[in-house]
């Protein structure tokens, strides 16, 4: 042990070679105040003493420098109340590389729905296919340049030119 003022243990190395900083009983190869733990399996736990993956973070994970984060398998959100993917700048979600022909699927589970809370714009030159389109009582759907479909009341749909649309 390395102590300060002869009383406070600051650094401990136990009989098995585990190093503890701020703890007298390290649970892994490196244990920093029981907040960062490196286990012999190679797993790293941040704010958890029992990491269930190679990197297990209990709490919010934030990456602040520019660069990419690669996820080789699934990205699973386990907060059953609410999970959010947030970007403070433009956000692109892409399926595959530019040479692939992979679908991007947004899918809810059970009877859940996929909601778009703000404007949806389909880029010029692209199209889309859908089974159901629900337009809120005052919603507008814009299809490229000037083509719009809007709903001003519960039973009236109009096109961008003002023509009523019969469905």
Coordinates of N, CA, C and O in Angstrom, one line a residue:
X1 N 0.8 -1.2 0.0 CA 0.0 0.0 0.0 C 0.9 1.2 0.0 O 1.9 1.3 0.6
X2 N 0.4 2.2 -0.7 CA 1.0 3.6 -0.6 C 0.0 4.5 0.1 O -1.2 4.5 -0.3
X3 N 0.5 5.2 1.1 CA -0.4 5.9 2.0 C 0.0 7.4 1.9 O 1.1 7.7 1.7
X4 N -1.0 8.3 2.3 CA -0.7 9.7 2.5 C -0.8 9.9 4.0 O -1.8 9.4 4.6
X5 N 0.0 10.7 4.5 CA 0.0 11.1 5.9 C 0.1 9.8 6.8 O -0.3 9.8 8.0
X6 N 0.5 8.7 6.2 CA 0.7 7.5 7.0 C -0.6 6.8 7.3 O -0.6 5.7 8.0
X7 N -1.7 7.3 6.9 CA -3.0 6.7 7.3 C -3.9 6.3 6.2 O -4.6 5.3 6.2
X8 N -4.0 7.2 5.2 CA -5.0 7.0 4.1 C -4.4 6.1 3.0 O -3.4 6.6 2.3
X9 N -4.9 4.9 2.7 CA -4.5 4.1 1.6 C -4.9 4.8 0.3 O -6.0 5.1 0.1
X10 N -3.9 5.0 -0.6 CA -4.2 5.6 -1.9 C -4.0 4.6 -3.0 O -4.8 4.6 -4.0
X11 N -3.1 3.7 -2.9 CA -2.8 2.7 -3.9 C -2.5 1.4 -3.2 O -1.7 1.3 -2.3
X12 N -3.2 0.4 -3.7 CA -3.0 -1.0 -3.1 C -2.8 -2.0 -4.2 O -3.5 -2.0 -5.2
X13 N -1.9 -2.9 -3.9 CA -1.7 -4.1 -4.8 C -1.9 -5.3 -3.9 O -1.2 -5.5 -2.9
X14 N -2.9 -6.1 -4.3 CA -3.2 -7.2 -3.4 C -2.4 -8.4 -3.8 O -1.5 -8.4 -4.6
X15 N -2.5 -9.5 -3.1 CA -1.7 -10.7 -3.2 C -1.8 -11.3 -4.6 O -0.9 -11.9 -5.1
X16 N -2.9 -11.1 -5.3 CA -3.0 -11.7 -6.7 C -2.6 -10.7 -7.8 O -2.7 -10.9 -9.0
X17 N -2.1 -9.5 -7.4 CA -1.6 -8.5 -8.3 C -2.6 -7.5 -8.8 O -2.3 -6.6 -9.6
X18 N -3.8 -7.6 -8.2 CA -4.8 -6.6 -8.6 C -4.4 -5.2 -8.0 O -4.0 -5.2 -6.8
X19 N -4.6 -4.1 -8.8 CA -4.3 -2.8 -8.3 C -5.5 -2.0 -8.0 O -6.5 -2.0 -8.7
X20 N -5.5 -1.4 -6.8 CA -6.7 -0.6 -6.4 C -6.2 0.8 -6.1 O -5.2 1.0 -5.4
X21 N -6.9 1.7 -6.7 CA -6.6 3.1 -6.5 C -7.9 3.7 -5.8 O -9.0 3.6 -6.3
X22 N -7.7 4.1 -4.5 CA -8.9 4.6 -3.8 C -9.7 3.5 -3.2 O -10.8 3.7 -2.7
X23 N -9.2 2.3 -3.3 CA -9.9 1.2 -2.6 C -8.9 0.2 -2.1 O -7.8 0.0 -2.7
X24 N -9.2 -0.4 -1.0 CA -8.2 -1.4 -0.4 C -8.5 -2.8 -0.8 O -7.8 -3.7 -0.5
X25 N -9.6 -3.0 -1.6 CA -10.0 -4.4 -2.0 C -10.4 -4.3 -3.5 O -11.5 -4.4 -3.8
X26 N -9.4 -4.2 -4.4 CA -9.7 -4.2 -5.8 C -10.3 -5.5 -6.3 O -10.0 -6.5 -5.9
X27 N -11.4 -5.3 -7.1 CA -12.1 -6.5 -7.6 C -11.6 -7.0 -8.9 O -12.0 -8.1 -9.4
X28 N -10.7 -6.3 -9.6 CA -10.1 -6.7 -10.9 C -8.7 -6.3 -11.0 O -8.1 -5.8 -10.0
X29 N -8.2 -6.5 -12.2 CA -6.8 -6.1 -12.5 C -6.5 -4.7 -12.1 O -5.5 -4.3 -11.5
X30 N -7.5 -3.8 -12.4 CA -7.4 -2.4 -12.0 C -8.8 -1.9 -11.5 O -9.8 -2.2 -12.2
X31 N -8.8 -1.3 -10.3 CA -10.1 -0.9 -9.8 C -9.8 0.5 -9.2 O -9.0 0.7 -8.4
X32 N -10.5 1.5 -9.9 CA -10.3 2.9 -9.4 C -11.6 3.4 -8.7 O -12.6 3.6 -9.3
X33 N -11.5 3.5 -7.4 CA -12.6 3.9 -6.6 C -13.9 3.1 -6.8 O -15.0 3.7 -6.7
X34 N -13.8 1.9 -7.3 CA -14.9 1.1 -7.6 C -15.8 1.7 -8.7 O -17.0 1.4 -8.9
X35 N -15.2 2.7 -9.5 CA -15.9 3.4 -10.6 C -15.4 2.9 -11.9 O -16.2 2.9 -12.9
X36 N -14.2 2.5 -12.0 CA -13.6 2.0 -13.2 C -12.9 0.7 -12.8 O -12.0 0.6 -12.0
X37 N -13.4 -0.4 -13.5 CA -12.8 -1.7 -13.2 C -12.4 -2.4 -14.5 O -13.2 -2.5 -15.4
X38 N -11.2 -2.9 -14.5 CA -10.7 -3.8 -15.6 C -10.5 -5.2 -15.0 O -9.7 -5.4 -14.1
X39 N -11.3 -6.1 -15.6 CA -11.3 -7.5 -15.1 C -10.3 -8.3 -15.9 O -9.9 -7.9 -17.0
X40 N -9.9 -9.5 -15.4 CA -9.0 -10.3 -16.0 C -9.5 -10.8 -17.4 O -8.7 -11.2 -18.3
X41 N -10.8 -10.8 -17.6 CA -11.4 -11.2 -18.8 C -11.2 -10.2 -19.9 O -11.5 -10.4 -21.1
X42 N -10.7 -9.0 -19.5 CA -10.5 -7.9 -20.5 C -11.7 -7.0 -20.5 O -11.7 -6.0 -21.2
X43 N -12.8 -7.3 -19.8 CA -13.9 -6.4 -19.7 C -13.7 -5.2 -18.8 O -13.0 -5.3 -17.8
X44 N -14.2 -4.1 -19.3 CA -14.0 -2.8 -18.5 C -15.4 -2.4 -18.1 O -16.4 -2.3 -18.9
X45 N -15.5 -2.1 -16.8 CA -16.8 -1.6 -16.2 C -16.6 -0.1 -15.8 O -15.6 0.1 -15.0
X46 N -17.4 0.7 -16.2 CA -17.4 2.1 -15.7 C -18.7 2.3 -14.9 O -19.8 2.2 -15.4
X47 N -18.5 2.6 -13.6 CA -19.6 2.7 -12.6 C -20.3 1.4 -12.4 O -21.5 1.4 -12.0
X48 N -19.7 0.3 -12.8 CA -20.3 -1.0 -12.5 C -19.1 -2.0 -12.1 O -18.1 -1.9 -12.7
X49 N -19.4 -2.8 -11.1 CA -18.3 -3.8 -10.7 C -18.5 -5.1 -11.4 O -17.6 -6.0 -11.3
X50 N -19.5 -5.3 -12.2 CA -19.7 -6.5 -12.9 C -20.1 -6.3 -14.4 O -21.2 -6.4 -14.8
X51 N -19.1 -5.8 -15.2 CA -19.4 -5.6 -16.6 C -19.9 -6.8 -17.3 O -19.3 -7.9 -17.2
X52 N -20.9 -6.6 -18.1 CA -21.5 -7.7 -18.9 C -21.1 -7.7 -20.3 O -21.6 -8.5 -21.1
X53 N -20.2 -6.8 -20.7 CA -19.7 -6.7 -22.1 C -18.2 -6.3 -22.0 O -17.7 -6.0 -20.9
X54 N -17.5 -6.2 -23.1 CA -16.2 -5.7 -23.1 C -16.1 -4.3 -22.6 O -15.1 -4.0 -21.9
X55 N -17.1 -3.5 -22.9 CA -17.2 -2.2 -22.2 C -18.6 -2.0 -21.7 O -19.6 -2.1 -22.5
X56 N -18.8 -1.9 -20.5 CA -20.1 -1.7 -19.8 C -20.1 -0.4 -19.1 O -19.4 -0.3 -18.1
X57 N -21.0 0.5 -19.5 CA -21.0 1.8 -18.8 C -22.4 1.9 -18.2 O -23.4 1.8 -18.8
X58 N -22.4 2.1 -16.9 CA -23.6 2.4 -16.1 C -23.8 3.9 -16.1 O -23.1 4.6 -15.4
X59 N -24.8 4.4 -16.8 CA -25.1 5.8 -16.9 C -24.9 6.2 -18.3 O -25.0 5.5 -19.3
X60 N -24.7 7.5 -18.5 CA -24.7 8.1 -19.8 C -23.3 8.0 -20.4 O -22.3 8.3 -19.7
X61 N -23.2 7.6 -21.7 CA -21.9 7.6 -22.4 C -21.9 8.8 -23.4 O -22.8 9.0 -24.1
X62 N -20.8 9.6 -23.3 CA -20.7 10.7 -24.2 C -19.4 10.7 -24.9 O -18.4 10.5 -24.3
X63 N -19.4 10.9 -26.2 CA -18.2 11.0 -27.0 C -18.1 12.4 -27.5 O -19.0 12.8 -28.3
X64 N -17.1 13.2 -27.1 CA -17.2 14.6 -27.4 C -16.2 15.0 -28.6 O -16.3 16.1 -29.1
X65 N -15.3 14.2 -28.9 CA -14.4 14.6 -30.0 C -14.9 14.1 -31.4 O -15.7 13.1 -31.4
X66 N -14.5 14.7 -32.4 CA -15.0 14.3 -33.8 C -14.4 12.9 -34.1 O -13.4 12.5 -33.7
X67 N -15.2 12.1 -34.8 CA -14.8 10.8 -35.2 C -16.0 9.9 -35.2 O -17.1 10.2 -34.9
X68 N -15.7 8.7 -35.7 CA -16.8 7.7 -35.9 C -16.8 6.7 -34.8 O -15.8 6.4 -34.1
X69 N -18.0 6.2 -34.5 CA -18.1 5.1 -33.5 C -18.7 3.9 -34.3 O -19.7 4.1 -34.9
X70 N -18.0 2.8 -34.3 CA -18.5 1.7 -35.0 C -19.1 0.7 -34.1 O -18.6 0.4 -33.0
X71 N -20.2 0.1 -34.5 CA -20.9 -0.9 -33.8 C -21.0 -2.1 -34.7 O -21.7 -2.0 -35.7
X72 N -20.3 -3.2 -34.4 CA -20.3 -4.3 -35.3 C -21.6 -5.2 -35.2 O -21.9 -5.9 -36.2
X73 N -22.3 -5.2 -34.2 CA -23.5 -6.0 -34.1 C -24.7 -5.0 -33.8 O -24.8 -4.0 -34.5
X74 N -25.5 -5.4 -32.9 CA -26.7 -4.6 -32.6 C -26.4 -3.5 -31.5 O -25.6 -3.7 -30.6
X75 N -27.1 -2.4 -31.7 CA -27.1 -1.3 -30.7 C -28.5 -1.4 -30.0 O -29.5 -1.2 -30.6
X76 N -28.4 -1.8 -28.7 CA -29.7 -2.1 -28.0 C -29.9 -1.1 -26.9 O -29.0 -0.8 -26.1
X77 N -31.1 -0.5 -26.9 CA -31.5 0.5 -25.9 C -32.3 -0.3 -24.9 O -33.3 -0.9 -25.2
X78 N -31.9 -0.3 -23.6 CA -32.5 -1.1 -22.6 C -33.4 -0.3 -21.7 O -34.0 -0.9 -20.8
X79 N -33.5 1.0 -21.9 CA -34.3 1.8 -21.0 C -35.8 1.6 -21.5 O -36.1 2.1 -22.6
X80 N -36.6 0.9 -20.8 CA -37.9 0.6 -21.3 C -38.9 1.8 -21.2 O -40.0 1.7 -21.8
X81 N -38.5 2.9 -20.6 CA -39.3 4.0 -20.5 C -39.1 4.9 -21.7 O -40.1 5.3 -22.4
X82 N -37.9 5.2 -22.1 CA -37.6 6.1 -23.2 C -36.1 6.0 -23.6 O -35.3 6.1 -22.7
X83 N -35.8 5.9 -24.8 CA -34.5 6.0 -25.3 C -34.4 7.0 -26.5 O -35.4 7.1 -27.2
X84 N -33.3 7.7 -26.6 CA -33.2 8.7 -27.6 C -31.8 8.6 -28.3 O -30.8 8.4 -27.6
X85 N -31.8 8.8 -29.6 CA -30.6 9.0 -30.3 C -30.6 10.5 -30.7 O -31.6 11.0 -31.3
X86 N -29.6 11.3 -30.2 CA -29.7 12.7 -30.4 C -28.4 13.2 -31.1 O -27.3 12.7 -30.8
X87 N -28.5 14.2 -32.0 CA -27.4 14.8 -32.7 C -27.5 16.3 -32.6 O -28.6 16.8 -32.8
X88 N -26.5 17.0 -32.2 CA -26.5 18.5 -32.2 C -26.2 19.1 -33.5 O -25.9 20.3 -33.6
X89 N -26.1 18.3 -34.5 CA -25.9 18.7 -35.9 C -26.6 17.8 -36.9 O -27.4 17.0 -36.4
X90 N -26.4 17.9 -38.2 CA -27.1 17.0 -39.1 C -26.8 15.6 -38.8 O -25.7 15.2 -38.3
X91 N -27.8 14.7 -38.9 CA -27.7 13.3 -38.6 C -28.0 12.5 -39.8 O -29.1 12.7 -40.4
X92 N -27.1 11.6 -40.2 CA -27.4 10.7 -41.3 C -27.4 9.3 -40.8 O -26.5 8.9 -40.1
X93 N -28.5 8.5 -41.1 CA -28.5 7.1 -40.8 C -28.5 6.4 -42.1 O -29.4 6.6 -42.9
X94 N -27.5 5.6 -42.3 CA -27.3 4.9 -43.6 C -27.2 3.4 -43.4 O -26.6 3.0 -42.5
X95 N -27.9 2.7 -44.3 CA -27.8 1.2 -44.2 C -26.8 0.8 -45.3 O -27.0 1.1 -46.5
X96 N -25.8 0.1 -45.0 CA -24.8 -0.4 -45.9 C -23.9 0.7 -46.4 O -23.9 1.8 -46.0
X97 N -23.1 0.3 -47.4 CA -22.1 1.3 -48.1 C -22.8 1.8 -49.3 O -23.8 1.3 -49.7
X98 N -22.1 2.7 -50.0 CA -22.7 3.3 -51.2 C -22.8 2.2 -52.3 O -23.6 2.4 -53.3
X99 N -22.1 1.1 -52.3 CA -22.2 0.1 -53.3 C -23.2 -1.0 -52.9 O -23.4 -2.0 -53.7
X100 N -23.8 -1.0 -51.7 CA -24.8 -2.0 -51.2 C -26.2 -1.6 -51.6 O -26.5 -0.4 -52.0
X101 N -27.1 -2.5 -51.6 CA -28.5 -2.3 -51.8 C -29.2 -2.8 -50.6 O -30.1 -3.7 -50.7
X102 N -28.9 -2.2 -49.4 CA -29.5 -2.6 -48.2 C -30.7 -1.7 -47.8 O -30.6 -0.5 -48.0
X103 N -31.8 -2.3 -47.3 CA -32.9 -1.5 -46.8 C -32.6 -0.9 -45.5 O -31.9 -1.5 -44.7
X104 N -33.2 0.3 -45.2 CA -33.2 0.9 -43.9 C -34.6 0.7 -43.4 O -35.6 1.2 -44.0
X105 N -34.8 0.1 -42.3 CA -36.1 -0.2 -41.8 C -36.3 0.5 -40.4 O -35.5 0.3 -39.5
X106 N -37.4 1.2 -40.3 CA -37.8 1.8 -39.0 C -39.0 1.0 -38.6 O -40.0 1.0 -39.4
X107 N -38.9 0.3 -37.5 CA -40.0 -0.6 -37.2 C -40.3 -0.5 -35.7 O -39.4 -0.5 -34.9
X108 N -41.6 -0.4 -35.4 CA -42.0 -0.5 -34.0 C -42.4 -1.9 -33.6 O -42.5 -2.7 -34.5
X109 N -42.5 -2.2 -32.4 CA -42.9 -3.6 -31.9 C -44.3 -3.6 -31.5 O -44.9 -2.7 -31.1
X110 N -44.9 -4.8 -31.6 CA -46.3 -5.0 -31.2 C -47.2 -4.1 -31.9 O -47.2 -4.0 -33.2
X111 N -48.0 -3.4 -31.2 CA -49.0 -2.5 -31.8 C -48.4 -1.0 -31.9 O -49.1 -0.1 -32.2
X112 N -47.1 -0.9 -31.6 CA -46.5 0.4 -31.6 C -46.4 1.0 -33.0 O -46.5 0.3 -34.0
X113 N -46.3 2.3 -33.2 CA -46.2 3.0 -34.4 C -44.9 3.7 -34.6 O -44.2 4.0 -33.6
X114 N -44.5 4.0 -35.8 CA -43.3 4.8 -36.1 C -43.9 6.2 -36.3 O -44.7 6.5 -37.2
X115 N -43.4 7.2 -35.5 CA -43.9 8.5 -35.5 C -42.8 9.5 -36.1 O -41.7 9.3 -35.7
X116 N -43.2 10.4 -36.9 CA -42.4 11.5 -37.4 C -42.9 12.7 -36.8 O -44.1 13.1 -37.1
X117 N -42.2 13.4 -35.8 CA -42.8 14.5 -35.1 C -42.6 15.8 -35.8 O -43.3 16.8 -35.5
X118 N -41.7 15.9 -36.7 CA -41.5 17.2 -37.5 C -41.7 16.9 -39.0 O -42.2 15.9 -39.3
X119 N -41.3 17.8 -39.8 CA -41.5 17.7 -41.2 C -40.8 16.5 -41.8 O -39.6 16.2 -41.4
X120 N -41.4 15.8 -42.7 CA -40.7 14.8 -43.5 C -40.6 15.2 -44.9 O -41.6 15.6 -45.5
X121 N -39.4 15.2 -45.4 CA -39.2 15.7 -46.8 C -38.5 14.6 -47.6 O -37.4 14.1 -47.1
X122 N -39.0 14.1 -48.7 CA -38.4 13.1 -49.6 C -37.6 13.9 -50.6 O -38.2 14.8 -51.3
X123 N -36.3 13.6 -50.7 CA -35.5 14.4 -51.6 C -35.9 14.2 -53.1 O -36.5 13.1 -53.5
X124 N -35.8 15.2 -53.9 CA -36.1 15.2 -55.3 C -35.4 14.0 -56.0 O -34.3 13.7 -55.7
X125 N -36.2 13.3 -56.9 CA -35.6 12.2 -57.6 C -35.8 10.9 -56.9 O -35.4 9.8 -57.4
X126 N -36.4 10.9 -55.7 CA -36.6 9.7 -54.9 C -38.0 9.4 -54.7 O -38.8 10.4 -54.7
X127 N -38.4 8.2 -54.5 CA -39.8 7.9 -54.2 C -39.9 7.0 -53.0 O -38.9 6.6 -52.4
X128 N -41.1 6.7 -52.5 CA -41.3 5.8 -51.4 C -42.6 5.1 -51.6 O -43.5 5.6 -52.3
X129 N -42.7 4.0 -50.9 CA -44.0 3.2 -51.0 C -44.4 3.0 -49.5 O -43.6 2.8 -48.6
X130 N -45.7 3.1 -49.3 CA -46.2 2.9 -48.0 C -47.6 2.2 -48.0 O -48.3 2.2 -49.0
X131 N -47.9 1.5 -46.9 CA -49.2 0.9 -46.8 C -50.3 1.9 -46.3 O -51.4 2.0 -46.8
X132 N -49.9 2.6 -45.2 CA -50.8 3.5 -44.6 C -50.2 4.9 -44.3 O -49.0 4.9 -43.9
X133 N -50.9 5.9 -44.6 CA -50.4 7.3 -44.3 C -51.5 8.0 -43.5 O -52.6 8.1 -43.9
X134 N -51.1 8.4 -42.3 CA -52.1 9.1 -41.5 C -51.6 10.5 -41.4 O -50.4 10.8 -41.0
X135 N -52.4 11.5 -41.7 CA -52.1 12.9 -41.6 C -52.9 13.5 -40.5 O -54.1 13.4 -40.5
X136 N -52.2 14.1 -39.5 CA -53.0 14.7 -38.4 C -53.9 15.7 -38.9 O -53.8 16.2 -40.0
X137 N -54.8 16.2 -38.1 CA -55.9 17.1 -38.5 C -55.4 18.4 -39.1 O -56.1 19.0 -39.9
X138 N -54.2 18.8 -38.8 CA -53.6 20.0 -39.4 C -52.3 19.7 -40.0 O -51.4 20.6 -40.2
X139 N -52.0 18.5 -40.5 CA -50.7 18.1 -41.0 C -50.5 18.5 -42.5 O -51.5 18.7 -43.2
X140 N -49.3 18.5 -42.9 CA -48.9 18.7 -44.3 C -47.8 17.7 -44.7 O -46.9 17.5 -43.9
X141 N -48.0 17.0 -45.8 CA -46.9 16.2 -46.4 C -46.5 16.8 -47.7 O -47.3 17.2 -48.5
X142 N -45.2 17.1 -47.8 CA -44.6 17.7 -49.0 C -43.8 16.6 -49.8 O -43.0 15.9 -49.2
X143 N -44.2 16.5 -51.1 CA -43.5 15.6 -52.0 C -42.6 16.4 -52.9 O -43.1 16.9 -53.9
X144 N -41.4 16.6 -52.7 CA -40.5 17.3 -53.6 C -40.9 18.8 -53.7 O -41.8 19.2 -52.9
X145 N -40.4 19.5 -54.6 CA -40.7 20.9 -54.9 C -42.0 21.5 -54.3 O -42.1 21.8 -53.2
X146 N -43.0 21.5 -55.2 CA -44.3 22.2 -54.8 C -45.4 21.2 -54.5 O -46.5 21.7 -54.2
X147 N -45.2 19.9 -54.6 CA -46.3 19.0 -54.5 C -46.5 18.7 -53.0 O -45.6 18.3 -52.3
X148 N -47.7 19.1 -52.5 CA -48.0 19.0 -51.1 C -49.4 18.3 -50.9 O -50.2 18.4 -51.8
X149 N -49.6 17.7 -49.8 CA -50.9 17.1 -49.5 C -51.1 17.6 -48.1 O -50.3 17.3 -47.2
X150 N -52.2 18.3 -47.8 CA -52.4 18.9 -46.5 C -53.8 18.5 -46.1 O -54.7 18.2 -46.9
X151 N -54.0 18.6 -44.8 CA -55.3 18.3 -44.2 C -55.6 19.5 -43.2 O -55.0 19.7 -42.2
X152 N -56.6 20.2 -43.6 CA -57.1 21.4 -42.8 C -58.2 21.0 -41.9 O -58.4 21.7 -40.9
X153 N -58.9 20.0 -42.2 CA -60.0 19.5 -41.3 C -60.0 18.0 -41.3 O -59.3 17.4 -42.1
X154 N -60.8 17.4 -40.5 CA -60.9 16.0 -40.3 C -61.3 15.2 -41.6 O -60.9 14.1 -41.7
X155 N -62.0 15.9 -42.5 CA -62.5 15.1 -43.7 C -62.1 15.8 -45.0 O -62.7 15.5 -46.0
X156 N -61.1 16.7 -45.0 CA -60.7 17.4 -46.3 C -59.2 17.3 -46.5 O -58.4 17.6 -45.6
X157 N -58.8 16.7 -47.6 CA -57.5 16.7 -48.0 C -57.3 17.6 -49.3 O -58.2 17.5 -50.2
X158 N -56.3 18.4 -49.4 CA -56.1 19.2 -50.5 C -54.7 19.0 -51.0 O -53.8 18.7 -50.3
X159 N -54.5 19.3 -52.3 CA -53.2 19.2 -52.9 C -52.6 20.6 -52.9 O -53.3 21.6 -52.5
X160 N -51.3 20.7 -53.2 CA -50.6 22.0 -53.2 C -51.3 23.0 -54.1 O -51.2 24.2 -53.8
X161 N -52.0 22.6 -55.2 CA -52.6 23.6 -56.1 C -54.0 23.9 -55.5 O -54.7 24.7 -56.2
X162 N -54.4 23.4 -54.4 CA -55.7 23.7 -53.8 C -56.8 22.8 -54.2 O -58.0 23.0 -53.8
X163 N -56.6 21.8 -55.1 CA -57.6 20.9 -55.5 C -57.9 19.9 -54.3 O -57.0 19.5 -53.6
X164 N -59.2 19.6 -54.2 CA -59.5 18.5 -53.2 C -59.1 17.2 -53.7 O -59.1 16.9 -54.9
X165 N -58.8 16.3 -52.8 CA -58.3 15.0 -53.2 C -59.3 14.0 -52.6 O -59.6 14.0 -51.4
X166 N -59.8 13.1 -53.5 CA -60.7 12.1 -53.1 C -59.9 10.8 -52.9 O -59.2 10.4 -53.8
X167 N -60.1 10.2 -51.7 CA -59.4 8.9 -51.4 C -60.4 7.8 -51.3 O -61.4 8.0 -50.7

